[in-house]
Tab-separated table of C-alpha atoms and ligand atoms in Angstrom:
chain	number	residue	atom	x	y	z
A	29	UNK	CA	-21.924	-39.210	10.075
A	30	UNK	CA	-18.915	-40.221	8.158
A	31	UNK	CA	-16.293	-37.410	6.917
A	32	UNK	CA	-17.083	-37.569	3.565
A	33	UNK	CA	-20.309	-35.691	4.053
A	34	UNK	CA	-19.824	-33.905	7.043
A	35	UNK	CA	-17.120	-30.942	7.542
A	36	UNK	CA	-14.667	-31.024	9.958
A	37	UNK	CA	-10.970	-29.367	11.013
A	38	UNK	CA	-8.384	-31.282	8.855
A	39	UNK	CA	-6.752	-32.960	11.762
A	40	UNK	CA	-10.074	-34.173	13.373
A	41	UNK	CA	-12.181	-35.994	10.408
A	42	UNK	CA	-11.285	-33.531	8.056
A	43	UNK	CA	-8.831	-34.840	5.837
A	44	UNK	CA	-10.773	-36.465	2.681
A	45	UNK	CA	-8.986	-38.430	0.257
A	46	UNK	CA	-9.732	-35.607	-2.042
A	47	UNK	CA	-7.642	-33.475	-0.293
A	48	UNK	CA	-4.673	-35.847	0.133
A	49	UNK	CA	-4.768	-36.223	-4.291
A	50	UNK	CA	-5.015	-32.834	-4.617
A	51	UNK	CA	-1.826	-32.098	-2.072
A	52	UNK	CA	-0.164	-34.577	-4.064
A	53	UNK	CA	-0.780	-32.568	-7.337
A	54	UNK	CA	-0.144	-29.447	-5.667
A	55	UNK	CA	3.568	-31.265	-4.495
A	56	UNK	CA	4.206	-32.559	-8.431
A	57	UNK	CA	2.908	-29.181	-9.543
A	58	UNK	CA	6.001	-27.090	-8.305
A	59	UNK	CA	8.184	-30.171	-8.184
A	60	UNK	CA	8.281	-30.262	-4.391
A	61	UNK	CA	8.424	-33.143	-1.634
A	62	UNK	CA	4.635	-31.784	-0.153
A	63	UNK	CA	1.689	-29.261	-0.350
A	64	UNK	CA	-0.356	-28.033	2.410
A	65	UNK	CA	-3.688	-26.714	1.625
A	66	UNK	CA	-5.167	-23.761	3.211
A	67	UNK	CA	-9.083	-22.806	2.703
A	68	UNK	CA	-7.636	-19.563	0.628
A	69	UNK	CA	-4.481	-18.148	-0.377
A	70	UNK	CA	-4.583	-15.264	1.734
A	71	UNK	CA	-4.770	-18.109	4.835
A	72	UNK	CA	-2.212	-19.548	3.027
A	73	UNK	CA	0.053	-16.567	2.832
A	74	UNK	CA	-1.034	-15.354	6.195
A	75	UNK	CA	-0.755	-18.819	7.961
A	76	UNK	CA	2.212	-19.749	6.867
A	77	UNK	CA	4.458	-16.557	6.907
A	78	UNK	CA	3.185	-15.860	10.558
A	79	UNK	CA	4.028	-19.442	11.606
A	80	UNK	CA	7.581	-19.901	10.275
A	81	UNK	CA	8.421	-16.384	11.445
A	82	UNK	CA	7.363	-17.014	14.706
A	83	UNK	CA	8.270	-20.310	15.235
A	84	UNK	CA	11.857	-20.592	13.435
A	85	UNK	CA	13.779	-18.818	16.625
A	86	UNK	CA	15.357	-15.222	15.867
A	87	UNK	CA	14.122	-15.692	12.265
A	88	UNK	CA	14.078	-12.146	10.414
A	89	UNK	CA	11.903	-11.804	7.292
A	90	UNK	CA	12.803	-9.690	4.162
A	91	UNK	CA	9.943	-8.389	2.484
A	92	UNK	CA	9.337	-6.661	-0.662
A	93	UNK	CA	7.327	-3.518	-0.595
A	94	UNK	CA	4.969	-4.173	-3.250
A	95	UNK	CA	4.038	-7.538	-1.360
A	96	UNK	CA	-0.006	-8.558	-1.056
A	97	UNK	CA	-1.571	-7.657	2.385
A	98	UNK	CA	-2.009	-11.346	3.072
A	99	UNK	CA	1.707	-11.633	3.199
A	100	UNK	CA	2.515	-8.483	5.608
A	101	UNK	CA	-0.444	-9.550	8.098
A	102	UNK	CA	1.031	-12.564	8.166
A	103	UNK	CA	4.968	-10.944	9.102
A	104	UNK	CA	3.153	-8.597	11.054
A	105	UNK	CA	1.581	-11.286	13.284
A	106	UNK	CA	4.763	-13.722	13.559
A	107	UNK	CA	6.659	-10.135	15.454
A	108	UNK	CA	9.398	-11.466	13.967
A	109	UNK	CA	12.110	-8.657	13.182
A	110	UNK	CA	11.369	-7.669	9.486
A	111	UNK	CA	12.918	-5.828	6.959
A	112	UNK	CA	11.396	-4.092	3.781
A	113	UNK	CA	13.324	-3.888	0.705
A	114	UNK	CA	12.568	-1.349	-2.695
A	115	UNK	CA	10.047	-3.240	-4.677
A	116	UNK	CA	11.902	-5.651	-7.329
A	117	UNK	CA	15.263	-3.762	-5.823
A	118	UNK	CA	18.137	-6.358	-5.558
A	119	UNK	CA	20.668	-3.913	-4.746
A	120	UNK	CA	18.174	-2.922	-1.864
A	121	UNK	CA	17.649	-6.485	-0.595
A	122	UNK	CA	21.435	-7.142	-0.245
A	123	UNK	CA	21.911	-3.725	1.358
A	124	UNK	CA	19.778	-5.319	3.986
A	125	UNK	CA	21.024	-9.108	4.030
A	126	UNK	CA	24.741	-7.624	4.660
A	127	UNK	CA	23.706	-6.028	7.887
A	128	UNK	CA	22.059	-9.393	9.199
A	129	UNK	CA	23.777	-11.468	11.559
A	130	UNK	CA	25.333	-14.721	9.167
A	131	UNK	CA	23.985	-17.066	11.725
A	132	UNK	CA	20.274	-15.858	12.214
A	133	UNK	CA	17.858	-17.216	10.177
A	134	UNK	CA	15.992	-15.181	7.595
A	135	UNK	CA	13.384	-15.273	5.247
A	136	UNK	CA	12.568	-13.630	1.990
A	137	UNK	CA	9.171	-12.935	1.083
A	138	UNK	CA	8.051	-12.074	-2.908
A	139	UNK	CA	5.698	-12.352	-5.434
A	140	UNK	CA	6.099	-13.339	-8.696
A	141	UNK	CA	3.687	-11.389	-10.971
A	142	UNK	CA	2.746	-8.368	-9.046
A	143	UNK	CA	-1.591	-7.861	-9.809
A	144	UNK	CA	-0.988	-3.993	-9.699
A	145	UNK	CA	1.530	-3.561	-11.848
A	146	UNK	CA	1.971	-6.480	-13.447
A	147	UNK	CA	5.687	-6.603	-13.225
A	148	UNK	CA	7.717	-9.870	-12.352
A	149	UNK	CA	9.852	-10.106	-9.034
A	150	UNK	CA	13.679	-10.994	-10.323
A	151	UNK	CA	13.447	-14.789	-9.093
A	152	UNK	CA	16.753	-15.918	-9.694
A	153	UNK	CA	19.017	-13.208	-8.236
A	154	UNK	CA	16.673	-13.271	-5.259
A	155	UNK	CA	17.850	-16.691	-4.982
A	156	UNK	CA	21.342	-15.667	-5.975
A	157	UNK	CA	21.503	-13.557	-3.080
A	158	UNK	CA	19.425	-15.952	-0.882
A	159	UNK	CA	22.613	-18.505	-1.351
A	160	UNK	CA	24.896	-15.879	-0.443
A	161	UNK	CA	23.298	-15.250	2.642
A	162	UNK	CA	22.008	-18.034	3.505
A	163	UNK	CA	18.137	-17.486	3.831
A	164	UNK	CA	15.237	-19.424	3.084
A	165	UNK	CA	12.844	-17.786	0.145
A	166	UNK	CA	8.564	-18.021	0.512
A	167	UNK	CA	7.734	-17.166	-2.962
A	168	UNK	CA	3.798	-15.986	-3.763
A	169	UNK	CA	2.899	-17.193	-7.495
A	170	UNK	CA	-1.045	-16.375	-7.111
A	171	UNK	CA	-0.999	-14.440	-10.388
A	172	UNK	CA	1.286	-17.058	-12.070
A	173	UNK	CA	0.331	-20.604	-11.437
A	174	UNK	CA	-1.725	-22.225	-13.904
A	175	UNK	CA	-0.929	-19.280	-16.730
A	176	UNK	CA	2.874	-19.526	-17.074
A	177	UNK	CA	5.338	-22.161	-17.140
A	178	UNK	CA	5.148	-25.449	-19.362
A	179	UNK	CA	2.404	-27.118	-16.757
A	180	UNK	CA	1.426	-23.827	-15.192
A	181	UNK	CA	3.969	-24.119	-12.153
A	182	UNK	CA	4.309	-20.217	-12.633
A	183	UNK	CA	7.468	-17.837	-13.928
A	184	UNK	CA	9.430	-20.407	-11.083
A	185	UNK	CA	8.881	-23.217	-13.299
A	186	UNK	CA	8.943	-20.956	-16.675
A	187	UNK	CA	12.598	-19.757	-15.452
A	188	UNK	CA	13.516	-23.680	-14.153
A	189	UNK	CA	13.832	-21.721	-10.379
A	190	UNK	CA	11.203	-23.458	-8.664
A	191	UNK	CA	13.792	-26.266	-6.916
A	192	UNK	CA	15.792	-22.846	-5.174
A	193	UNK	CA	12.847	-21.818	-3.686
A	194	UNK	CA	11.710	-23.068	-0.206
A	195	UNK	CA	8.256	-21.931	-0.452
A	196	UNK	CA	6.406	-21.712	-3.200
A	197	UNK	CA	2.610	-20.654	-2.243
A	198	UNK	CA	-0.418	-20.106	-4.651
A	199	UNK	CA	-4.017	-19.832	-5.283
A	200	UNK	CA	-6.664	-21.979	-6.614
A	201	UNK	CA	-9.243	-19.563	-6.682
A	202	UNK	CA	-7.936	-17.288	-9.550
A	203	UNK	CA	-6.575	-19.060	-12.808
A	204	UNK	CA	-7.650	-22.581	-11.669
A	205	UNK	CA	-11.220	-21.192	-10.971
A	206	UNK	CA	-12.012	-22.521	-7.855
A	207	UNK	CA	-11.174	-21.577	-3.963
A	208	UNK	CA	-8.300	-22.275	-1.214
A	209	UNK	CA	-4.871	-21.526	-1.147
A	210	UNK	CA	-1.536	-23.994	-0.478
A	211	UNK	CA	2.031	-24.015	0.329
A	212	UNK	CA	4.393	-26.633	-1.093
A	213	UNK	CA	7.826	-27.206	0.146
A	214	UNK	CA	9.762	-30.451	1.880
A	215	UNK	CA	7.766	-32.560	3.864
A	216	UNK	CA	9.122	-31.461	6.972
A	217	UNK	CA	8.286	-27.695	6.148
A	218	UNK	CA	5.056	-28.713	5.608
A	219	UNK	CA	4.870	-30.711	8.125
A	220	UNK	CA	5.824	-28.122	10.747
A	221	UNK	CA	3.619	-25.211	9.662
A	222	UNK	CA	0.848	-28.364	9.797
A	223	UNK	CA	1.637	-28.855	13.710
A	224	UNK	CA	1.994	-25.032	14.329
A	225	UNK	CA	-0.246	-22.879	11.563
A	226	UNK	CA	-3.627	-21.571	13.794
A	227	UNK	CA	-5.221	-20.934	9.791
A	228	UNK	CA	-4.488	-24.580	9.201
A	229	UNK	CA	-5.953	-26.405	12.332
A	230	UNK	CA	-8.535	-24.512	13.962
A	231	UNK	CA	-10.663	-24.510	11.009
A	232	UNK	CA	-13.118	-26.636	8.414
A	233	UNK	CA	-11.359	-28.335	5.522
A	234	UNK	CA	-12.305	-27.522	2.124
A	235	UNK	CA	-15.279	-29.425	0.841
A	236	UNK	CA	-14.193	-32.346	-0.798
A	237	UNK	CA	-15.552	-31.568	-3.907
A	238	UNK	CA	-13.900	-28.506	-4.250
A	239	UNK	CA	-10.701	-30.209	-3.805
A	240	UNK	CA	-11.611	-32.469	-6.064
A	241	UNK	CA	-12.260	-29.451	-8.752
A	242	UNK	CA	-9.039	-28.011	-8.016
A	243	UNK	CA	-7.138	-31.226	-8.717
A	244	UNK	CA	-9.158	-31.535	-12.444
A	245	UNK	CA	-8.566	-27.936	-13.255
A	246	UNK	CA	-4.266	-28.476	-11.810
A	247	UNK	CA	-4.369	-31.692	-14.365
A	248	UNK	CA	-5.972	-30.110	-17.271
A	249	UNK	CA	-3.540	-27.503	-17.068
A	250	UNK	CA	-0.495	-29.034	-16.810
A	251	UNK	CA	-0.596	-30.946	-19.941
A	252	UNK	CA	-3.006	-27.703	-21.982
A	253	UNK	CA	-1.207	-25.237	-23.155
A	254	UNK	CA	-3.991	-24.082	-25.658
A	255	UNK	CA	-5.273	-21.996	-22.572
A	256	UNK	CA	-1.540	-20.327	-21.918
A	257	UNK	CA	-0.975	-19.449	-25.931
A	258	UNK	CA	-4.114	-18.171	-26.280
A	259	UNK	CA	-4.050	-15.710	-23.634
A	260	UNK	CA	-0.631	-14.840	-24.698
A	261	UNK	CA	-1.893	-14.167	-27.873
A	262	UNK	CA	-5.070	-12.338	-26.631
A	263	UNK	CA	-2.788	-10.060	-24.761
A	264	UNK	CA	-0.986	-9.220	-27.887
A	265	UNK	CA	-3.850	-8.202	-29.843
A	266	UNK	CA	-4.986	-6.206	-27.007
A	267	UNK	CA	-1.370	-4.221	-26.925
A	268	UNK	CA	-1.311	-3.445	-31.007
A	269	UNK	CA	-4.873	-2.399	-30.934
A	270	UNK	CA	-3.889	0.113	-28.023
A	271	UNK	CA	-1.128	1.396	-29.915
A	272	UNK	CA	-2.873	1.983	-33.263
A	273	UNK	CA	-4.580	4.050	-31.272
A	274	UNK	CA	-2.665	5.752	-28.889
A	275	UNK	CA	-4.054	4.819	-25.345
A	276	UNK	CA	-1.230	4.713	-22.926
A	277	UNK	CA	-0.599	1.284	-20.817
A	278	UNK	CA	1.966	0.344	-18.377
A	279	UNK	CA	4.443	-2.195	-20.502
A	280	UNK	CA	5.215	-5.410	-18.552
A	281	UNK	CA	5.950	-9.255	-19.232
A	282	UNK	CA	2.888	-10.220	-18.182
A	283	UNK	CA	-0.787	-10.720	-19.041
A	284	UNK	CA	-2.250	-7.585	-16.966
A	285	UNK	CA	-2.545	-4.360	-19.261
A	286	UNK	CA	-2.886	-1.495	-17.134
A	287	UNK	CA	-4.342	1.175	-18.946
A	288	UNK	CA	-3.361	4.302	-17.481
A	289	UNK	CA	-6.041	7.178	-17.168
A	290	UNK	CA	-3.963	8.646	-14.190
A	291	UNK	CA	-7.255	10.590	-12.858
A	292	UNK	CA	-9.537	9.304	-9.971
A	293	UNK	CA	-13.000	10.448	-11.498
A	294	UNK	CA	-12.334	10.017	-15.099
A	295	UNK	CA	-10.982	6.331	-14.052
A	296	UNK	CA	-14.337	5.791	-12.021
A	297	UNK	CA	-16.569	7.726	-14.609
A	298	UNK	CA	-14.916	5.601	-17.439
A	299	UNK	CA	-15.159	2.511	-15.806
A	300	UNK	CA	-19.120	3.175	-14.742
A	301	UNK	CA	-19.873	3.773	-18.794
A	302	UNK	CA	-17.833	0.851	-19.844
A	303	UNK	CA	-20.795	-0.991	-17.971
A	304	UNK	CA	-23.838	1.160	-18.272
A	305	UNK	CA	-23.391	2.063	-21.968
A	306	UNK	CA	-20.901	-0.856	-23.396
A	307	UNK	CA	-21.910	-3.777	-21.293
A	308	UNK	CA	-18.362	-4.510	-20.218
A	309	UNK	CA	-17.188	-4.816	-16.854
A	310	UNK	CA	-13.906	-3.181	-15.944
A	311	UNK	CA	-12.660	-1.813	-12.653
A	312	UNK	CA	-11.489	1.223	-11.751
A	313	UNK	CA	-7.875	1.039	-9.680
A	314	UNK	CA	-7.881	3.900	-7.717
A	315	UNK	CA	-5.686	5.529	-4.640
A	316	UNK	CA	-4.815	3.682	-1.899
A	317	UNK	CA	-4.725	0.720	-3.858
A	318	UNK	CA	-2.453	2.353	-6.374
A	319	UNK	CA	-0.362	6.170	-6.131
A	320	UNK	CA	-2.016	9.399	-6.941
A	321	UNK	CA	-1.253	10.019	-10.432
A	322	UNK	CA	-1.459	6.588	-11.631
A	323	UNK	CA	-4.818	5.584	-11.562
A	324	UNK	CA	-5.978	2.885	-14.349
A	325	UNK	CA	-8.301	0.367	-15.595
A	326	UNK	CA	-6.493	-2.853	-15.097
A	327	UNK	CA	-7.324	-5.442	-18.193
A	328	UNK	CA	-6.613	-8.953	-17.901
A	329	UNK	CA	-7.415	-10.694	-20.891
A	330	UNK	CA	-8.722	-13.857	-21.281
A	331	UNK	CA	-8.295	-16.779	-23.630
A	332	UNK	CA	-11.833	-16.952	-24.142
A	333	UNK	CA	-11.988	-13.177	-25.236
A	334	UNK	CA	-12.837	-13.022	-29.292
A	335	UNK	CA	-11.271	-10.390	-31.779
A	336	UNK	CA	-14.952	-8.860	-31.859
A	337	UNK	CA	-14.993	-8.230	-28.129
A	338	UNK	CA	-11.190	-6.658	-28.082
A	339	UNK	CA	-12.280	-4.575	-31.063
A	340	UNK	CA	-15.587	-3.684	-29.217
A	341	UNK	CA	-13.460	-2.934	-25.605
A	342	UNK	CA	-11.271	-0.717	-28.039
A	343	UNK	CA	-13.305	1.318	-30.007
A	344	UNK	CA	-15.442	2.499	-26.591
A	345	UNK	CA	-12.166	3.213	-24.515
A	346	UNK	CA	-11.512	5.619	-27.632
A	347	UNK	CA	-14.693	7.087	-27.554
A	348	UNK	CA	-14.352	7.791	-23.830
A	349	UNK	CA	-10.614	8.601	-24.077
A	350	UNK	CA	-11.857	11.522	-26.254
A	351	UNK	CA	-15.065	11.957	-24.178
A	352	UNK	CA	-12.583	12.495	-21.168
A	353	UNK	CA	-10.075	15.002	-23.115
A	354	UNK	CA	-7.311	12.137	-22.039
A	355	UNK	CA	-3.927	12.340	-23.985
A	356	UNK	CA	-2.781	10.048	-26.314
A	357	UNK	CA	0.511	8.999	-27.470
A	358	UNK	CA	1.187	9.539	-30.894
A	359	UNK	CA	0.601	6.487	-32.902
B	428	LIG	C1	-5.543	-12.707	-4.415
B	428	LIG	C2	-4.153	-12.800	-3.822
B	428	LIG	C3	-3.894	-13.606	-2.714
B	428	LIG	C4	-4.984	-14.268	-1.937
B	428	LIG	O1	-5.499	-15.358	-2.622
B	428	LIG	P1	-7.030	-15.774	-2.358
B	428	LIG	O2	-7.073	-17.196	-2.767
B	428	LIG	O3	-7.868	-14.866	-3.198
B	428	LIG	O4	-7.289	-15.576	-0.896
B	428	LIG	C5	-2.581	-13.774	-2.295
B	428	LIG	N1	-1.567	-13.146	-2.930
B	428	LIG	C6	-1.780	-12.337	-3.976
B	428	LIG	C7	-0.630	-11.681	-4.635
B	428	LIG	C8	-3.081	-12.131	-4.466
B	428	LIG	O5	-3.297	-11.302	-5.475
């Protein structure tokens, strides 16, 4: 059988040329030497955190509390000395840095656009402080690439960061639509989590024609920003209509509206009769995943969302907001 039909690890067989194109659009993507493609992004995140920790001697990692489980497996499993710093907390991160040896080598770990929240990690005086202190910087822009920046390079690219960061790492299962994760970096970065990563050699490559889906939906992308403005705009509408009437969400610079019910059973119970009764399917984000007290119904808009269904999603969260005896702000 030749590898073009039949699966195999990426070093034995594996490697299509399918999955070399879409490295190399991956690479030009976040302006970076190489890509390395994992079969998701939490492999990705988990691979390659847990191999440069452990394999870049004494190597301490920095890593923001509000980081995706993916990440902290993967600085859990290197048992590399780590460090947590105050989510989005500068002044916390430095605290830490000054108490590291100069000469050891360290890592910061952080996400861009954080899902929960949807909040933005402060890129550039992470890197700031990265200079001063000489560490490297492993940046996750899951929630970013393909939906900000002029080609969809993420809030790196948007901010004209992504050359100060040493690891940028992303999805292609969430705004490019399809599955498996990726690193980019220099060629010998990539290179050595290649040789080292367990995630990355000891199992089946993508299937070539999911590579080759991923490296359509990457091109479309960068040179479409139709799909960008319109969500941008689809987001707007769906702030002002919450407004007019009241219905508290958690402000951000980003496209995920967290509508805050701050209840566990009215969040569930809303979410439930959203589906049953209005036909529209929103989750309920609940404790542990988010604190007591803040529960919510997290809406990401997208650009294919009309006026009719964000005046429809609207009208029955009102109708339920008054069901539930939720407050409101005034208008
Ligand atoms: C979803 C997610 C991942 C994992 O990506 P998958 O491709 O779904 O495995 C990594 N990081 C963050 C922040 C995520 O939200």
């Amino acid at each position: 059988m030749d590898s073009a039909r039949k699966g195999a690890t990426r070093n034995i067989s594996g490697t299509n040329h399918y999955h070399v194109l879409l490295e190399q659009e991956l690479a030009d993507l976040h302006g970076k030497e190489s890509a390395l493609l994992f079969t998701s992004g939490y492999v990705s995140n988990w691979a390659a955190l847990g191999t440069l920790a452990s394999c870049i001697p004494d190597c301490v990692v920095l890593s923001d509390a509000g980081n995706h489980a993916s990440m902290i497996e993967g600085i859990r499993h290197s048992r590399a000395e780590r460090h947590i710093f105050k989510h989005n907390d500068v002044a916390d991160l430095e605290r830490l840095l000054k108490h590291i040896d100069p000469d050891r080598p360290k890592l910061i770990a952080f996400e861009s656009v954080y899902s929960m929240d949807g909040d933005i990690g402060p890129i550039r005086e992470i890197c700031d402080l990265a200079d001063k202190y000489n560490a490297m910087t492993y940046l996750d822009e899951v929630h970013a690439v393909g939906m900000y920046g002029p080609r969809g390079g993420g809030i790196a690219e948007r901010e004209g960061l992504m050359d100060r960061i040493t690891v940028i790492e992303g999805t292609l299962g969430k705004a490019f639509g399809v599955v498996g994760g990726y690193i980019t970096g220099t060629a010998a970065l990539c290179d050595f989590v290649r040789s080292f990563a367990s995630g990355f050699i000891f199992t089946t490559a993508l299937p070539p024609a999911v590579a080759a889906a991923a490296a359509a939906s990457i091109r479309h992308l960068k040179v479409s920003e139709l799909e960008r403005r319109r969500q941008r705009d689809r987001v707007a509408k769906l702030r002002r209509k919450l407004d007019a009437i009241g219905l508290p969400y958690m402000a951000n610079q980003s496209h995920i509206v967290p509508v805050m019910v701050g209840d566990p059973k009215k969040c569930k119970w809303i979410s439930d009769i959203l589906m049953e009764r209005y036909g529209i399917y929103i989750q309920p984000i609940n404790y542990p995943t988010v604190p007591r007290g803040t529960e919510r119904l997290r809406i990401t808009p997208t650009p294919l969302h009309s006026d009719e269904d964000i005046d429809r999603l609207v009208t029955a969260l009102s109708e339920l907001w008054s069901q539930c005896a939720l407050s409101r702000a005034v208008a």
